[in-house]
Amino acid sequence: CEVCAVSERDVTEAVKQLTGLEPRIVSLAPYRLQDVWEDLYRVGKALGRIEQAEELINGYKKRLERVQSSSAQLVETVGQGKKPRVAILEWLDPLMAAGNWTPELVAYANGESLFGEVGTHSPWLTWEELQAADPDVVILSPCGFTLERTLQDVPLLQTHSEWRSLRAVQQGRVYAIDGNYYLNRSGPRLVESTELLSHVIWNGNSTGVD
């Protein structure tokens, strides 16, 4: 979006000014994983590297399938047949859940995404909705923030009485992820992000937040 990313218009004008050339812009604006794969193909086509693009796409899909398969086993052994209920917060004050491709990543990790729909913009969230859902795992990944910057905003959550009542908080299942690096930007790194989410959801060995 043009809030936290440079617009296509600005890129075009900047290239014109710097080079004096009329650029050919391949604009990428995915909303779901399938869009990411299609964008990779478009880039490959623009560069005359379609076969390489297809090879990369197939490789990324296989990695996701491996995550799905390994975490499915954990549903039975660790989760006793139940998937952890996961809330990913893309903004902390006010609350915003994660949409677009993020619910897909949670699904590949065999978690149940409580908020946000695949392919739609991230929805605003009330404290009443978060408390009513009472997630098993809460993941903080504010859009455009580094991990260090995210941790600075944790006190904003702690000022709300509802925060301490959440199951995830009481059981120490709140984690912070570098949203700017892993979840907020579309691209091949989302595969690595899915692997990280699976690790956090099932093992819990990440940056915990009180």
Short mmCIF file of C-alpha atoms in Angstrom, two decimals:
data_model
loop_
_atom_site.label_atom_id
_atom_site.label_comp_id
_atom_site.label_asym_id
_atom_site.label_seq_id
_atom_site.Cartn_x
_atom_site.Cartn_y
_atom_site.Cartn_z
CA CYS A 1 0.00 0.00 0.00
CA GLU A 2 1.07 3.62 -0.40
CA VAL A 3 1.11 4.14 3.37
CA CYS A 4 4.22 2.07 4.07
CA ALA A 5 5.57 1.47 0.56
CA VAL A 6 6.63 3.64 -2.36
CA SER A 7 3.90 3.97 -5.00
CA GLU A 8 4.33 2.78 -8.57
CA ARG A 9 3.99 6.38 -9.74
CA ASP A 10 6.84 7.52 -7.50
CA VAL A 11 9.07 4.68 -8.73
CA THR A 12 8.39 5.58 -12.36
CA GLU A 13 9.17 9.25 -11.82
CA ALA A 14 12.32 8.50 -9.82
CA VAL A 15 13.72 6.20 -12.51
CA LYS A 16 12.97 8.79 -15.18
CA GLN A 17 14.81 11.49 -13.24
CA LEU A 18 17.80 9.29 -12.44
CA THR A 19 18.31 7.68 -15.85
CA GLY A 20 16.39 9.74 -18.36
CA LEU A 21 14.84 6.48 -19.58
CA GLU A 22 11.21 5.46 -19.84
CA PRO A 23 11.05 2.52 -17.41
CA ARG A 24 8.98 -0.61 -17.80
CA ILE A 25 7.51 -1.20 -14.38
CA VAL A 26 6.32 -4.65 -13.34
CA SER A 27 4.06 -3.76 -10.42
CA LEU A 28 3.54 -6.47 -7.81
CA ALA A 29 0.51 -6.18 -5.53
CA PRO A 30 -0.42 -9.64 -4.20
CA TYR A 31 -3.13 -10.30 -1.65
CA ARG A 32 -2.71 -14.06 -1.21
CA LEU A 33 -0.06 -16.73 -1.81
CA GLN A 34 -1.38 -17.59 -5.26
CA ASP A 35 -0.85 -13.94 -6.22
CA VAL A 36 2.75 -14.18 -5.02
CA TRP A 37 3.39 -17.21 -7.25
CA GLU A 38 1.80 -15.42 -10.21
CA ASP A 39 3.95 -12.36 -9.57
CA LEU A 40 7.09 -14.49 -9.52
CA TYR A 41 6.06 -15.92 -12.87
CA ARG A 42 5.44 -12.43 -14.25
CA VAL A 43 8.90 -11.32 -13.16
CA GLY A 44 10.41 -14.42 -14.74
CA LYS A 45 8.53 -13.73 -17.95
CA ALA A 46 9.65 -10.09 -18.01
CA LEU A 47 13.26 -11.22 -17.59
CA GLY A 48 13.02 -14.06 -20.07
CA ARG A 49 13.54 -16.60 -17.28
CA ILE A 50 10.24 -18.44 -17.16
CA GLU A 51 11.75 -21.88 -16.50
CA GLN A 52 13.78 -20.57 -13.57
CA ALA A 53 10.70 -18.85 -12.18
CA GLU A 54 8.65 -22.05 -12.40
CA GLU A 55 11.45 -23.98 -10.70
CA LEU A 56 11.52 -21.49 -7.83
CA ILE A 57 7.75 -21.52 -7.44
CA ASN A 58 7.62 -25.31 -7.32
CA GLY A 59 10.42 -25.34 -4.75
CA TYR A 60 8.62 -22.86 -2.51
CA LYS A 61 5.38 -24.85 -2.73
CA LYS A 62 7.21 -28.04 -1.73
CA ARG A 63 8.66 -26.32 1.33
CA LEU A 64 5.17 -25.24 2.36
CA GLU A 65 3.91 -28.78 1.90
CA ARG A 66 6.68 -30.06 4.17
CA VAL A 67 5.70 -27.56 6.86
CA GLN A 68 2.07 -28.60 6.54
CA SER A 69 2.93 -32.29 6.75
CA SER A 70 5.25 -32.01 9.75
CA SER A 71 2.92 -29.71 11.69
CA ALA A 72 -0.05 -32.00 10.93
CA GLN A 73 1.71 -34.71 12.90
CA LEU A 74 2.05 -32.30 15.82
CA VAL A 75 -1.70 -31.71 15.81
CA GLU A 76 -2.14 -35.33 16.84
CA THR A 77 0.87 -35.73 19.14
CA VAL A 78 1.12 -32.33 20.82
CA GLY A 79 -2.29 -30.81 20.19
CA GLN A 80 -4.17 -34.05 20.88
CA GLY A 81 -6.20 -33.54 17.73
CA LYS A 82 -6.75 -29.81 18.22
CA LYS A 83 -5.11 -26.97 16.33
CA PRO A 84 -3.85 -24.01 18.37
CA ARG A 85 -6.08 -20.95 17.95
CA VAL A 86 -3.84 -18.11 16.79
CA ALA A 87 -4.27 -14.34 16.78
CA ILE A 88 -1.71 -12.35 14.82
CA LEU A 89 -1.78 -8.63 15.55
CA GLU A 90 -0.55 -6.37 12.76
CA TRP A 91 -1.05 -3.22 14.84
CA LEU A 92 -1.23 -2.78 18.60
CA ASP A 93 -2.90 0.57 19.25
CA PRO A 94 -5.60 0.37 18.04
CA LEU A 95 -5.67 -3.37 17.50
CA MET A 96 -5.54 -4.72 13.97
CA ALA A 97 -5.46 -8.38 12.97
CA ALA A 98 -3.46 -9.72 10.02
CA GLY A 99 -5.20 -10.41 6.71
CA ASN A 100 -4.07 -10.98 3.12
CA TRP A 101 -1.73 -14.02 3.00
CA THR A 102 -1.15 -14.35 6.75
CA PRO A 103 -4.15 -16.64 7.50
CA GLU A 104 -2.80 -18.96 4.79
CA LEU A 105 0.58 -19.12 6.50
CA VAL A 106 -1.08 -20.02 9.79
CA ALA A 107 -3.10 -22.72 8.04
CA TYR A 108 0.05 -24.25 6.53
CA ALA A 109 1.49 -24.32 10.06
CA ASN A 110 -1.69 -26.14 11.15
CA GLY A 111 -2.87 -23.38 13.42
CA GLU A 112 -6.36 -21.88 13.37
CA SER A 113 -6.29 -18.21 12.41
CA LEU A 114 -8.95 -16.43 14.45
CA PHE A 115 -9.04 -13.10 12.65
CA GLY A 116 -8.52 -11.84 9.12
CA GLU A 117 -9.53 -13.47 5.86
CA VAL A 118 -7.34 -14.67 3.01
CA GLY A 119 -7.06 -12.09 0.26
CA THR A 120 -8.65 -9.23 2.18
CA HIS A 121 -7.13 -6.25 3.94
CA SER A 122 -6.22 -6.55 7.60
CA PRO A 123 -9.29 -5.85 9.79
CA TRP A 124 -9.50 -3.60 12.82
CA LEU A 125 -10.12 -5.48 16.05
CA THR A 126 -11.74 -4.49 19.34
CA TRP A 127 -10.50 -5.59 22.73
CA GLU A 128 -13.89 -7.20 23.31
CA GLU A 129 -13.44 -9.34 20.18
CA LEU A 130 -9.94 -10.38 21.19
CA GLN A 131 -11.04 -11.25 24.71
CA ALA A 132 -14.06 -13.21 23.46
CA ALA A 133 -11.88 -15.25 21.07
CA ASP A 134 -9.33 -15.88 23.85
CA PRO A 135 -6.56 -17.26 21.56
CA ASP A 136 -4.12 -19.97 22.58
CA VAL A 137 -1.27 -18.09 20.90
CA VAL A 138 -0.85 -14.36 20.26
CA ILE A 139 1.80 -13.16 17.82
CA LEU A 140 2.76 -9.49 17.62
CA SER A 141 3.99 -8.32 14.22
CA PRO A 142 3.17 -4.63 13.66
CA CYS A 143 3.37 -3.55 10.05
CA GLY A 144 6.66 -1.88 9.19
CA PHE A 145 8.18 -2.42 12.66
CA THR A 146 11.40 -4.20 13.54
CA LEU A 147 11.39 -6.63 16.46
CA GLU A 148 13.02 -4.05 18.72
CA ARG A 149 10.43 -1.41 17.81
CA THR A 150 7.60 -3.88 18.42
CA LEU A 151 8.84 -4.65 21.92
CA GLN A 152 8.76 -0.93 22.74
CA ASP A 153 5.00 -0.94 22.19
CA VAL A 154 4.21 -3.92 24.42
CA PRO A 155 3.37 -1.60 27.36
CA LEU A 156 0.49 -0.25 25.25
CA LEU A 157 -1.10 -3.70 25.46
CA GLN A 158 -0.39 -4.07 29.15
CA THR A 159 -2.42 -0.96 30.00
CA HIS A 160 -5.60 -2.81 29.06
CA SER A 161 -7.20 -5.00 31.72
CA GLU A 162 -8.33 -7.43 29.00
CA TRP A 163 -4.70 -8.21 28.16
CA ARG A 164 -3.95 -10.03 31.42
CA SER A 165 -7.16 -12.04 31.13
CA LEU A 166 -6.13 -13.67 27.85
CA ARG A 167 -5.26 -17.36 27.94
CA ALA A 168 -2.16 -16.81 25.79
CA VAL A 169 -0.83 -14.17 28.18
CA GLN A 170 -1.46 -16.27 31.27
CA GLN A 171 0.23 -19.31 29.72
CA GLY A 172 3.21 -17.41 28.32
CA ARG A 173 2.22 -17.97 24.69
CA VAL A 174 2.69 -14.41 23.42
CA TYR A 175 5.48 -13.90 20.90
CA ALA A 176 6.93 -11.02 18.93
CA ILE A 177 8.07 -11.46 15.33
CA ASP A 178 9.79 -8.93 13.11
CA GLY A 179 6.70 -8.16 11.04
CA ASN A 180 8.58 -5.90 8.65
CA TYR A 181 10.96 -8.74 7.77
CA TYR A 182 8.67 -11.76 7.87
CA LEU A 183 4.92 -11.15 7.59
CA ASN A 184 4.05 -7.70 6.27
CA ARG A 185 5.86 -7.88 2.92
CA SER A 186 4.90 -10.22 0.12
CA GLY A 187 7.46 -12.40 -1.61
CA PRO A 188 9.35 -15.70 -1.36
CA ARG A 189 10.34 -14.96 2.24
CA LEU A 190 6.76 -15.83 3.23
CA VAL A 191 7.80 -19.47 2.95
CA GLU A 192 10.46 -18.90 5.61
CA SER A 193 7.84 -16.99 7.58
CA THR A 194 5.56 -20.06 7.54
CA GLU A 195 8.39 -22.20 8.89
CA LEU A 196 8.92 -19.64 11.66
CA LEU A 197 5.21 -19.54 12.50
CA SER A 198 5.11 -23.32 12.74
CA HIS A 199 8.06 -23.24 15.13
CA VAL A 200 6.46 -20.57 17.30
CA ILE A 201 2.99 -22.16 17.33
CA TRP A 202 4.22 -25.66 18.15
CA ASN A 203 7.50 -25.18 20.01
CA GLY A 204 7.19 -21.71 21.44
CA ASN A 205 10.94 -21.07 21.32
CA SER A 206 10.95 -17.50 20.06
CA THR A 207 10.89 -14.05 21.58
CA GLY A 208 8.31 -14.36 24.31
CA VAL A 209 6.46 -11.33 25.65
CA ASP A 210 4.95 -11.01 29.11
#
